[in-house]
Coordinates of C-alpha atoms in Angstrom, one line a residue:
X1196 CA 17.8 46.4 -19.3
X1197 CA 20.9 46.3 -17.0
X1198 CA 18.9 47.3 -13.9
X1199 CA 16.0 45.0 -14.8
X1200 CA 18.4 42.1 -15.5
X1201 CA 19.9 42.5 -12.0
X1202 CA 16.5 43.0 -10.4
X1203 CA 15.0 39.8 -11.8
X1204 CA 17.9 37.8 -10.4
X1205 CA 17.5 39.5 -7.0
X1206 CA 13.8 38.8 -6.8
X1207 CA 14.4 35.1 -7.8
X1208 CA 16.5 34.6 -4.7
X1209 CA 14.5 36.9 -2.4
X1210 CA 11.8 34.3 -1.6
X1211 CA 14.4 32.0 0.0
X1212 CA 14.1 34.2 3.0
X1213 CA 10.6 32.7 3.4
X1214 CA 11.9 29.3 4.3
X1215 CA 11.5 28.4 7.9
X1216 CA 13.0 26.0 10.5
X1217 CA 16.4 24.4 10.3
X1218 CA 16.4 24.6 6.5
X1219 CA 16.4 28.4 6.6
X1220 CA 19.4 28.4 9.0
X1221 CA 21.4 26.4 6.5
X1222 CA 20.6 28.3 3.3
X1223 CA 19.9 31.9 4.4
X1224 CA 23.5 33.0 3.6
X1225 CA 23.0 32.1 -0.1
X1226 CA 20.4 34.8 -0.9
X1227 CA 22.2 37.3 1.3
X1228 CA 25.5 36.8 -0.5
X1229 CA 24.0 36.7 -4.0
X1230 CA 21.8 39.8 -3.5
X1231 CA 24.7 41.8 -1.9
X1232 CA 27.1 40.9 -4.8
X1233 CA 24.4 41.7 -7.4
X1234 CA 23.7 45.1 -5.9
X1235 CA 27.5 45.8 -5.7
X1236 CA 27.9 44.9 -9.3
X1237 CA 25.1 47.2 -10.3
X1238 CA 26.7 50.1 -8.5
X1239 CA 30.0 49.2 -10.2
X1240 CA 28.5 49.0 -13.7
X1241 CA 26.9 52.5 -13.4
X1242 CA 29.4 54.5 -11.4
X1243 CA 32.9 52.9 -11.8
X1244 CA 32.8 50.9 -15.0
X1245 CA 32.3 54.0 -17.3
X1246 CA 35.2 55.7 -15.6
X1247 CA 37.4 52.7 -16.1
X1248 CA 36.3 52.3 -19.7
X1249 CA 37.1 56.0 -20.4
X1250 CA 40.7 55.5 -19.1
X1251 CA 41.5 52.1 -20.5
X1252 CA 39.5 51.4 -23.6
X1253 CA 40.4 52.8 -27.0
X1254 CA 38.3 52.8 -30.1
X1255 CA 39.3 50.1 -32.6
X1256 CA 38.2 47.0 -34.3
X1257 CA 37.0 44.0 -32.4
X1258 CA 39.4 41.1 -31.8
X1259 CA 36.9 38.6 -33.1
X1260 CA 34.8 39.1 -36.2
X1261 CA 31.3 37.9 -35.4
X1262 CA 29.9 38.5 -38.9
X1263 CA 30.2 34.9 -40.1
X1264 CA 28.5 33.5 -37.0
X1265 CA 25.8 36.1 -37.1
X1266 CA 25.0 35.2 -40.8
X1267 CA 24.8 31.5 -39.9
X1268 CA 22.5 32.4 -37.0
X1269 CA 20.3 34.5 -39.3
X1270 CA 20.0 31.7 -41.8
X1271 CA 19.1 29.2 -39.1
X1272 CA 16.5 31.6 -37.6
X1273 CA 15.1 32.2 -41.1
X1274 CA 14.5 28.5 -41.6
X1275 CA 12.8 28.1 -38.2
X1276 CA 10.6 31.1 -38.7
X1277 CA 9.6 29.8 -42.1
X1278 CA 8.0 26.8 -40.2
X1279 CA 7.4 28.8 -37.0
X1280 CA 4.1 27.3 -36.0
X1281 CA 5.2 23.7 -36.5
X1282 CA 8.4 24.5 -34.6
X1283 CA 6.6 25.9 -31.6
X1284 CA 4.1 23.1 -31.6
X1285 CA 6.9 20.5 -31.6
X1286 CA 8.8 22.5 -29.0
X1287 CA 5.9 22.9 -26.6
X1288 CA 5.1 19.2 -26.8
X1289 CA 8.7 17.8 -26.8
X1290 CA 10.3 19.9 -24.0
X1291 CA 7.8 19.0 -21.3
X1292 CA 8.0 15.3 -22.2
X1293 CA 11.8 15.4 -22.2
X1294 CA 11.7 17.2 -18.8
X1295 CA 9.4 14.6 -17.4
X1296 CA 11.6 11.8 -18.7
X1297 CA 14.7 13.2 -17.1
X1298 CA 12.9 13.7 -13.8
X1299 CA 12.2 10.0 -13.7
X1300 CA 15.8 9.2 -14.5
X1301 CA 17.1 11.2 -11.6
X1302 CA 16.8 10.5 -7.9
X1303 CA 16.3 13.0 -5.1
X1304 CA 18.3 13.3 -1.9
X1305 CA 18.1 16.2 0.5
X1306 CA 21.9 16.9 0.6
X1307 CA 24.6 15.9 -1.9
X1308 CA 27.0 13.1 -1.0
X1309 CA 30.5 14.3 -0.2
X1310 CA 33.5 12.6 1.3
X1311 CA 34.3 13.3 4.9
X1312 CA 37.6 13.1 6.8
X1313 CA 35.9 11.4 9.8
X1314 CA 34.1 8.1 10.3
X1315 CA 33.0 6.7 13.6
X1316 CA 32.6 3.4 15.4
X1317 CA 29.8 3.5 18.0
X1318 CA 29.0 0.7 20.5
X1319 CA 27.3 -0.2 23.7
X1320 CA 28.0 -3.2 25.9
X1321 CA 25.7 -4.5 28.6
X1322 CA 24.6 -1.6 30.8
X1323 CA 26.0 -3.2 33.9
X1324 CA 29.5 -3.3 32.3
X1325 CA 32.1 -1.3 34.3
X1326 CA 33.5 1.7 32.5
X1327 CA 37.0 0.3 32.8
X1328 CA 35.9 -2.8 30.9
X1329 CA 34.3 -0.6 28.2
X1330 CA 37.5 1.4 27.8
X1331 CA 39.5 -1.9 27.5
X1332 CA 37.2 -3.1 24.7
X1333 CA 37.3 0.2 22.9
X1334 CA 41.1 0.2 23.0
X1335 CA 41.1 -3.3 21.5
X1336 CA 38.9 -2.2 18.6
X1337 CA 41.1 0.9 18.2
X1338 CA 44.2 -1.4 17.9
X1339 CA 42.5 -3.6 15.4
X1340 CA 41.7 -0.5 13.2
X1341 CA 45.3 0.7 13.4
X1342 CA 46.5 -2.6 11.9
X1343 CA 44.8 -1.4 8.7
X1344 CA 46.0 2.1 9.0
X1345 CA 47.7 2.3 5.6
X1346 CA 45.0 0.4 3.7
X1347 CA 42.2 2.6 5.0
X1348 CA 44.2 5.9 5.0
X1349 CA 43.8 6.4 8.8
X1350 CA 45.5 9.5 10.2
X1351 CA 44.5 9.1 13.9
X1352 CA 42.1 7.2 16.1
X1353 CA 40.7 8.2 19.5
X1354 CA 38.3 6.4 21.8
X1355 CA 36.0 7.7 24.5
X1356 CA 34.2 5.4 27.0
X1357 CA 31.2 6.3 29.0
X1358 CA 29.3 8.3 26.3
X1359 CA 28.6 8.1 22.6
X1360 CA 26.5 9.1 19.7
X1361 CA 24.2 6.2 18.7
X1362 CA 23.7 5.0 15.1
X1363 CA 20.5 7.0 15.2
X1364 CA 22.3 10.2 16.0
X1365 CA 21.2 10.4 19.6
X1366 CA 23.6 11.3 22.5
X1367 CA 23.9 8.7 25.2
X1368 CA 25.8 8.4 28.5
X1369 CA 26.3 5.0 30.1
X1370 CA 29.2 3.0 31.5
X1371 CA 28.8 0.5 28.6
X1372 CA 28.9 3.1 25.9
X1373 CA 31.9 4.0 23.8
X1374 CA 32.7 6.1 20.7
X1375 CA 35.7 5.8 18.4
X1376 CA 36.6 8.7 16.1
X1377 CA 38.6 7.8 13.1
X1378 CA 40.3 10.8 11.3
X1379 CA 41.3 10.0 7.7
X1380 CA 43.8 11.5 5.4
X1381 CA 42.4 13.6 2.5
X1382 CA 41.0 11.7 -0.4
X1383 CA 43.2 11.7 -3.5
X1384 CA 41.7 13.7 -6.4
X1385 CA 39.3 11.7 -8.5
X1386 CA 37.7 14.3 -10.8
X1387 CA 39.2 14.6 -14.2
X1388 CA 40.5 18.1 -13.7
X1389 CA 42.4 17.2 -10.5
X1390 CA 43.6 13.9 -11.9
X1391 CA 44.8 14.9 -15.3
X1392 CA 44.8 18.7 -16.0
X1393 CA 45.9 19.9 -12.5
X1394 CA 49.3 18.1 -12.4
X1395 CA 50.1 19.1 -16.0
X1396 CA 48.9 22.7 -16.0
X1397 CA 49.5 23.4 -12.3
X1398 CA 46.1 24.9 -11.8
X1399 CA 46.6 25.0 -8.0
X1400 CA 49.4 24.5 -5.6
X1401 CA 48.0 21.7 -3.6
X1402 CA 47.6 18.9 -6.1
X1403 CA 50.5 17.1 -4.4
X1404 CA 49.3 17.9 -0.8
X1405 CA 51.0 15.4 1.5
X1406 CA 47.7 14.8 3.3
X1407 CA 46.2 13.4 0.1
X1408 CA 47.1 9.8 0.8
X1409 CA 43.7 8.1 0.8
X1410 CA 42.5 6.0 -2.1
X1411 CA 39.2 4.9 -0.7
X1412 CA 36.1 7.1 0.0
X1413 CA 34.3 6.9 3.3
X1414 CA 31.5 4.9 1.6
X1415 CA 34.1 2.3 0.6
X1416 CA 35.9 2.4 4.0
X1417 CA 32.7 1.9 6.1
X1418 CA 32.0 -1.7 4.9
X1419 CA 35.7 -2.6 5.5
X1420 CA 35.5 -1.3 9.1
X1421 CA 32.3 -3.3 9.6
X1422 CA 34.3 -6.5 8.7
X1423 CA 37.2 -5.5 11.0
X1424 CA 34.9 -5.1 14.1
X1425 CA 32.6 -8.0 13.3
X1426 CA 34.7 -10.6 15.3
X1427 CA 34.2 -8.4 18.4
X1428 CA 30.5 -9.1 18.3
X1429 CA 31.3 -12.8 19.0
X1430 CA 33.9 -12.1 21.7
X1431 CA 31.7 -9.6 23.7
X1432 CA 28.1 -9.1 24.4
X1433 CA 27.1 -5.9 22.5
X1434 CA 23.7 -4.3 22.5
X1435 CA 24.8 -2.2 19.6
X1436 CA 28.0 -2.0 17.5
X1437 CA 28.3 -0.3 14.1
X1438 CA 29.9 2.2 11.9
X1439 CA 28.4 5.7 11.7
X1440 CA 29.2 8.1 8.9
X1441 CA 29.0 11.9 9.2
X1442 CA 25.7 13.6 8.3
X1443 CA 25.6 17.2 7.2
X1444 CA 23.1 20.0 7.6
X1445 CA 19.7 19.3 9.1
X1446 CA 19.5 15.6 8.4
X1447 CA 20.7 13.4 11.2
X1448 CA 19.1 10.2 9.9
X1449 CA 18.6 9.2 6.3
X1450 CA 15.6 7.1 7.4
X1451 CA 13.7 7.6 10.6
X1452 CA 10.4 5.9 11.3
X1453 CA 8.3 6.5 14.4
X1454 CA 5.9 3.7 15.6
X1455 CA 3.0 4.5 17.9
X1456 CA 0.1 2.5 19.3
X1457 CA -1.4 1.0 22.4
X1458 CA -0.3 -2.6 21.8
X1459 CA 3.4 -2.9 22.7
X1460 CA 3.8 -6.4 21.2
X1461 CA 2.4 -5.3 17.9
X1462 CA 4.8 -2.4 17.8
X1463 CA 7.8 -4.5 18.6
X1464 CA 6.8 -7.1 16.0
X1465 CA 6.3 -4.2 13.4
X1466 CA 9.8 -2.9 14.2
X1467 CA 11.4 -6.3 13.7
X1468 CA 9.6 -6.8 10.4
X1469 CA 10.6 -3.3 9.0
X1470 CA 14.1 -3.8 10.3
X1471 CA 14.4 -7.1 8.5
X1472 CA 13.1 -5.5 5.3
X1473 CA 15.6 -2.6 5.5
X1474 CA 18.5 -4.9 6.2
X1475 CA 17.7 -6.9 3.1
X1476 CA 17.6 -3.8 0.9
X1477 CA 20.7 -3.0 -1.1
X1478 CA 22.4 0.2 0.0
X1479 CA 20.9 0.3 3.5
X1480 CA 23.4 0.3 6.4
X1481 CA 23.4 1.0 10.1
X1482 CA 19.9 -0.2 10.9
X1483 CA 19.1 0.4 14.6
X1484 CA 16.4 1.5 17.0
X1485 CA 16.0 3.4 20.3
X1486 CA 14.7 0.3 22.2
X1487 CA 17.7 0.3 24.6
X1488 CA 17.1 -1.5 27.9
X1489 CA 18.2 0.0 31.2
X1490 CA 19.8 -1.7 34.2
X1491 CA 18.4 -5.0 35.5
X1492 CA 15.9 -4.4 38.3
X1493 CA 14.2 -6.7 40.8
X1494 CA 10.5 -6.2 41.8
X1495 CA 9.6 -7.6 45.1
X1496 CA 6.2 -9.2 45.6
X1497 CA 5.1 -10.3 49.1
X1498 CA 4.1 -13.9 49.0
X1499 CA 1.3 -15.6 51.0
X1500 CA 3.5 -16.3 54.0
X1501 CA 4.5 -12.7 54.2
X1502 CA 0.9 -11.5 53.9
X1503 CA -0.1 -13.8 56.8
X1504 CA 2.6 -12.1 58.8
X1505 CA 1.0 -8.8 58.0
X1506 CA 3.8 -7.4 55.9
X1507 CA 2.9 -4.8 53.2
X1508 CA 5.0 -4.0 50.1
X1509 CA 5.1 -0.3 50.9
X1510 CA 6.4 -0.8 54.4
X1511 CA 8.9 -3.4 53.1
X1512 CA 10.2 -1.0 50.5
X1513 CA 10.7 1.9 53.0
X1514 CA 12.6 -0.4 55.4
X1515 CA 14.8 -1.9 52.7
X1516 CA 15.7 1.5 51.2
X1517 CA 16.9 2.7 54.6
X1518 CA 19.3 -0.3 54.8
X1519 CA 20.5 -0.6 51.2
X1520 CA 20.1 2.7 49.4
X1521 CA 22.5 5.6 49.9
X1522 CA 21.4 8.0 52.7
X1523 CA 22.5 11.4 53.9
X1524 CA 23.4 11.1 57.5
X1525 CA 24.7 14.6 58.4
X1526 CA 26.3 17.8 57.3
X1527 CA 29.6 19.1 58.7
X1528 CA 32.4 21.5 57.8
X1529 CA 35.8 20.7 56.2
X1530 CA 38.7 22.4 54.5
X1531 CA 36.6 22.9 51.3
X1532 CA 33.5 24.1 53.1
X1533 CA 30.3 22.1 53.8
X1534 CA 30.7 18.3 53.6
X1535 CA 27.8 16.0 53.2
X1536 CA 28.1 12.6 55.0
X1537 CA 26.4 9.7 53.2
X1538 CA 26.2 6.0 54.0
X1539 CA 25.3 2.9 52.0
X1540 CA 25.4 -0.8 52.6
X1541 CA 28.5 -2.7 51.5
X1542 CA 26.4 -5.4 50.0
X1543 CA 23.9 -3.1 48.2
X1544 CA 24.7 -4.6 44.8
X1545 CA 24.6 -8.2 46.0
X1546 CA 21.4 -10.1 45.3
X1547 CA 22.4 -12.8 47.9
X1548 CA 22.8 -10.1 50.6
X1549 CA 19.3 -8.8 49.8
X1550 CA 17.7 -12.2 49.8
X1551 CA 19.4 -13.1 53.1
X1552 CA 18.4 -9.9 54.8
X1553 CA 16.8 -10.4 58.2
X1554 CA 13.5 -8.7 58.0
X1555 CA 12.3 -7.6 61.6
X1556 CA 8.9 -8.7 62.9
X1557 CA 7.1 -7.9 66.1
X1558 CA 8.3 -9.1 69.5
X1559 CA 12.0 -9.1 68.3
X1560 CA 11.5 -11.9 65.8
X1561 CA 13.2 -11.9 62.3
X1562 CA 12.6 -13.7 59.1
X1563 CA 14.7 -14.0 55.9
X1564 CA 13.5 -11.8 53.1
X1565 CA 13.6 -14.7 50.6
X1566 CA 11.0 -16.5 52.8
X1567 CA 8.4 -13.7 52.6
X1568 CA 8.9 -12.2 49.1
X1569 CA 9.3 -13.2 45.5
X1570 CA 12.2 -11.6 43.4
X1571 CA 11.0 -10.8 39.9
X1572 CA 13.8 -9.6 37.5
X1573 CA 13.0 -7.0 34.9
X1574 CA 14.6 -4.4 32.6
X1575 CA 12.7 -1.3 31.4
X1576 CA 13.7 1.0 28.5
X1577 CA 16.4 3.5 29.2
X1578 CA 14.3 6.3 27.6
X1579 CA 10.7 6.8 26.9
X1580 CA 10.2 9.4 24.2
X1581 CA 6.9 11.1 23.3
X1582 CA 5.8 13.1 20.2
X1583 CA 2.5 15.0 20.3
X1584 CA 1.6 13.3 23.5
X1585 CA 2.2 9.7 22.2
X1586 CA 4.9 7.3 23.2
X1587 CA 7.0 6.6 20.1
X1588 CA 9.5 3.9 19.3
X1589 CA 11.9 4.8 16.5
X1590 CA 13.8 2.9 13.8
X1591 CA 16.8 4.4 12.2
X1592 CA 18.8 3.6 9.1
X1593 CA 21.6 5.1 7.0
X1594 CA 21.8 5.0 3.2
X1595 CA 24.8 4.5 0.8
X1596 CA 23.8 7.2 -1.6
X1597 CA 26.0 5.8 -4.4
X1598 CA 23.5 3.0 -4.6
X1599 CA 20.1 4.4 -3.6
X1600 CA 18.3 7.2 -1.8
X1601 CA 16.0 7.4 1.2
X1602 CA 13.0 8.0 -1.1
X1603 CA 13.7 4.9 -3.1
X1604 CA 14.1 2.7 0.0
X1605 CA 10.9 4.0 1.5
X1606 CA 9.1 3.3 -1.8
X1607 CA 10.4 -0.3 -1.7
X1608 CA 9.1 -1.0 1.8
X1609 CA 5.9 1.1 1.4
X1610 CA 3.6 -2.0 0.9
X1611 CA 4.9 -3.4 4.2
X1612 CA 4.4 0.0 6.0
X1613 CA 0.8 0.2 4.7
X1614 CA 0.1 -3.4 5.9
X1615 CA 1.4 -2.6 9.4
X1616 CA -0.8 0.5 9.5
X1617 CA -3.8 -1.6 8.8
X1618 CA -2.9 -3.8 11.7
X1619 CA -3.3 -0.8 14.1
X1620 CA 0.2 0.5 14.4
X1621 CA 0.8 4.2 13.7
X1622 CA 3.7 5.0 11.4
X1623 CA 5.2 8.4 10.9
X1624 CA 8.1 9.0 8.4
X1625 CA 10.7 11.4 9.8
X1626 CA 14.3 12.0 8.8
X1627 CA 15.0 13.0 5.2
X1628 CA 11.4 12.2 4.1
X1629 CA 10.1 14.8 6.6
X1630 CA 12.5 17.4 5.4
X1631 CA 11.7 16.7 1.8
X1632 CA 8.0 17.2 2.4
X1633 CA 8.7 20.5 4.3
X1634 CA 11.0 21.7 1.5
X1635 CA 8.4 20.9 -1.2
X1636 CA 5.7 22.9 0.6
X1637 CA 7.9 25.9 1.2
X1638 CA 9.5 25.9 -2.2
X1639 CA 6.1 25.9 -4.0
X1640 CA 5.3 29.2 -2.2
X1641 CA 8.8 30.5 -3.0
X1642 CA 8.4 29.7 -6.7
X1643 CA 5.0 31.4 -6.9
X1644 CA 6.3 34.5 -5.2
X1645 CA 9.5 34.6 -7.4
X1646 CA 7.5 34.3 -10.6
X1647 CA 5.1 37.1 -9.5
X1648 CA 8.0 39.4 -8.6
X1649 CA 9.8 38.7 -11.9
X1650 CA 6.5 39.5 -13.7
X1651 CA 6.2 42.8 -11.9
X1652 CA 9.9 43.6 -12.8
X1653 CA 9.2 42.8 -16.4
X1654 CA 6.3 45.2 -16.6
X1655 CA 8.7 48.0 -15.8
X1656 CA 10.3 47.6 -19.2
X1657 CA 7.6 46.1 -21.4
X1658 CA 4.4 48.0 -21.9
X1659 CA 2.3 44.9 -22.6
X1660 CA 2.0 41.9 -20.4
X1661 CA 2.2 39.5 -23.3
X1662 CA 5.8 40.4 -23.9
X1663 CA 6.6 39.9 -20.2
X1664 CA 5.0 36.5 -20.4
X1665 CA 6.9 35.6 -23.5
X1666 CA 10.2 36.2 -21.8
X1667 CA 9.0 34.3 -18.7
X1668 CA 7.9 31.3 -20.8
X1669 CA 11.6 30.5 -21.1
X1670 CA 11.8 29.7 -17.4
X1671 CA 9.9 26.3 -17.3
X1672 CA 11.6 25.2 -20.5
X1673 CA 15.1 26.0 -19.1
X1674 CA 14.6 23.4 -16.3
X1675 CA 15.4 20.7 -18.9
X1676 CA 19.0 22.0 -19.1
X1677 CA 19.4 21.9 -15.3
X1678 CA 18.2 18.3 -15.2
X1679 CA 20.4 17.3 -18.2
X1680 CA 23.5 18.7 -16.3
X1681 CA 22.7 16.5 -13.3
X1682 CA 22.3 13.5 -15.5
X1683 CA 25.5 14.2 -17.5
X1684 CA 27.6 14.6 -14.3
X1685 CA 25.9 11.6 -12.6
X1686 CA 24.7 13.4 -9.5
X1687 CA 21.3 13.2 -7.8
X1688 CA 18.9 16.1 -7.5
X1689 CA 19.1 17.7 -4.1
X1690 CA 17.9 20.7 -2.0
X1691 CA 20.8 22.9 -3.4
X1692 CA 19.6 21.8 -7.0
X1693 CA 16.2 23.2 -6.3
X1694 CA 17.7 26.4 -5.0
X1695 CA 19.8 26.6 -8.2
X1696 CA 16.7 26.1 -10.4
X1697 CA 14.9 28.9 -8.5
X1698 CA 17.9 31.2 -9.1
X1699 CA 18.0 30.1 -12.7
X1700 CA 14.6 31.6 -13.2
X1701 CA 16.0 35.0 -12.5
X1702 CA 19.2 34.5 -14.5
X1703 CA 17.8 32.9 -17.7
X1704 CA 15.4 35.7 -18.3
X1705 CA 18.3 38.2 -18.6
X1706 CA 19.2 37.0 -22.1
X1707 CA 15.5 37.1 -22.9
X1708 CA 15.4 40.7 -21.9
X1709 CA 18.4 41.5 -24.1
X1710 CA 16.7 39.8 -27.1
X1711 CA 13.1 41.0 -26.7
X1712 CA 14.0 44.6 -25.6
X1713 CA 15.8 44.9 -29.0
X1714 CA 13.0 43.2 -31.0
X1715 CA 10.3 45.1 -29.2
X1716 CA 8.2 47.2 -31.7
X1717 CA 9.7 45.5 -34.7
X1718 CA 7.0 44.6 -37.4
X1719 CA 9.1 44.2 -40.6
X1720 CA 10.7 40.9 -41.3
X1721 CA 14.0 42.4 -42.6
X1722 CA 14.5 44.5 -39.4
X1723 CA 13.4 41.6 -37.2
X1724 CA 16.2 39.3 -38.5
X1725 CA 18.7 42.1 -38.5
X1726 CA 18.0 43.0 -34.9
X1727 CA 18.0 39.4 -33.8
X1728 CA 21.4 38.8 -35.3
X1729 CA 22.8 41.8 -33.5
X1730 CA 21.8 40.3 -30.2
X1731 CA 23.8 37.1 -30.8
X1732 CA 27.1 38.5 -29.5
X1733 CA 25.9 40.0 -26.2
X1734 CA 23.7 37.0 -25.4
X1735 CA 26.5 34.5 -26.1
X1736 CA 29.1 36.5 -24.2
X1737 CA 26.8 37.0 -21.2
X1738 CA 26.0 33.2 -21.0
X1739 CA 29.6 32.0 -21.7
X1740 CA 31.1 34.3 -19.0
X1741 CA 28.5 33.2 -16.5
X1742 CA 29.1 29.5 -17.2
X1743 CA 32.9 30.0 -17.0
X1744 CA 32.4 31.7 -13.7
X1745 CA 30.6 28.5 -12.5
X1746 CA 33.0 26.1 -14.3
X1747 CA 35.3 25.3 -11.4
X1748 CA 32.4 24.7 -9.0
X1749 CA 30.7 22.4 -11.5
X1750 CA 33.7 20.3 -12.5
X1751 CA 36.2 21.0 -9.7
X1752 CA 34.2 20.7 -6.5
X1753 CA 36.0 18.8 -3.8
X1754 CA 35.4 18.3 0.0
X1755 CA 32.5 20.1 1.4
X1756 CA 32.3 22.4 -1.7
X1757 CA 30.3 19.5 -3.2
X1758 CA 27.3 20.7 -1.2
X1759 CA 27.1 23.8 -3.5
X1760 CA 27.9 22.0 -6.7
X1761 CA 24.2 21.3 -7.6
X1762 CA 23.5 25.0 -7.4
X1763 CA 26.2 25.7 -10.0
X1764 CA 25.1 22.7 -12.2
X1765 CA 21.5 23.9 -12.2
X1766 CA 22.4 27.5 -13.1
X1767 CA 25.2 26.7 -15.5
X1768 CA 23.6 24.0 -17.6
X1769 CA 20.2 25.6 -17.3
X1770 CA 21.7 28.8 -18.7
X1771 CA 23.4 27.1 -21.6
X1772 CA 20.1 25.5 -22.6
X1773 CA 18.3 28.8 -21.9
X1774 CA 20.7 30.6 -24.3
X1775 CA 19.5 28.4 -27.1
X1776 CA 15.9 29.1 -26.0
X1777 CA 16.5 32.8 -26.1
X1778 CA 18.2 32.7 -29.5
X1779 CA 15.7 30.5 -31.3
X1780 CA 12.6 29.9 -29.3
X1781 CA 11.9 33.4 -28.1
X1782 CA 12.4 35.2 -31.5
X1783 CA 10.2 32.5 -33.1
X1784 CA 7.5 33.1 -30.5
X1785 CA 7.7 36.8 -31.1
X1786 CA 7.4 36.2 -34.9
X1787 CA 4.2 34.1 -34.3
X1788 CA 2.6 36.7 -32.0
X1789 CA 3.4 39.6 -34.3
X1790 CA 2.8 37.8 -37.6
X1791 CA 6.3 38.2 -39.0
X1792 CA 7.2 36.0 -41.9
X1793 CA 10.4 34.8 -43.5
X1794 CA 12.4 36.6 -46.2
X1795 CA 15.3 35.8 -48.5
X1796 CA 18.6 36.7 -46.9
X1797 CA 21.1 38.5 -49.2
X1798 CA 24.5 37.0 -49.2

């Protein structure tokens, strides 16, 4: 049983190696660490634990008398077995319905929400803005933020001009771009252990850490920073200015929607409509797109007069480039080696100089360029991105996960997206939605493989497949406990939650093995109840010690440890509920399968 209990947990985590892409890079260490620790504990239990027990343990009475609790358990089990078929029927109907109800009460997000020490202001002025002006504006915003240093818990602020990360998470270099990094003090403890028990019991040495000065979370700070920088939108011409919060893992954008199609006007109209819908949705922030225009350009078209003079656009372009664009004139040698000599016109950036250029004609005549050509201003997009051979235009948005999730927001605007698709604009949901779909597909395969491997492991100890299936029937019912834990603590389901539920499948069957291995072969009612009662202590001790091991991560998670909290919640609360299943549901199922009835218990 010891080897099998370890093996079932190992094979439950083993299918996580099947995950591919960026997701696998993030979670691959989890199964590696779990499997290594389990194998190490197995070696310890067989080789070193008996030696330690021989030297340390002495025969004597137990510190706790389990007899009263065992008798109560035996009476309760007797009552359930007396009505075993009704109990199982109610159980099989109620648990799935309760599980479905809790699934509907919970929301799913790919990664848990945790408080970061950094928050960013990203902006872009007109592309023709000199970098010196951009730096000046960034410093003004930086000074405005520092005026609220105490209120917001700001530790330091630094600004960079000439490059930035956009609200959509893309890197951009431009004279008009700037990026302000705001480092915050640590958030003061808000969980009940840190706030109340820690200062009294001194559970750790950092509850009065001097860096813990901040009262507001980053989700509360972001709207305040938005208000601080709002006046700058009126004072300067920004193409984008907003607050960007830190994203973790493989998700750069909570919401990312790609638009494709042949009609540019329809696409731009669709983007504006979806953007308006997102901005009006509660909990949606940082709505932006990648439709950034580049520098202003002038297209020259030769007019009728120029055409009569025999001037062609190609020839005019070659002539003008030689006068106005930078040209390499020669190579020479200097102190630092080869030196390249280049020349350019002083008035190359002056439209007036271009329009007044004397265009040479035949026989030494000249004519002003403005007389033979029309100057048509235009601005093209800075970037043209393609996906699967199609030009895509992208809309981005961030989510305040305290209020909503990406899935809920997309469900809200789904009628609008379907309407736009009917109008001939292609829509592709990326961001968190894409990762959720990928995770769902791969986790289905992982679950099937895990259950198959657990079944194979069970057959190593149980001679009949029906007993292996009886133990495994606890797995789907135990999911209710994992969901109840998330609901109780007020946290959303996430990708780590799913990993925890997968690991729970291997953990929860351990108590089932302890119970059924002892009941296996029992046909008499008296012996059945006696053996079930004897399994109460090892099952409770196993479950309680496991839950206590996860206790701090469940209730005490701070900082980035919050990412792993859902794993502990799924396993911890799932195991507590699974313990009740293994103590009452599993013996009752065994009694039904083997036709064991109730008996009077002697007091």
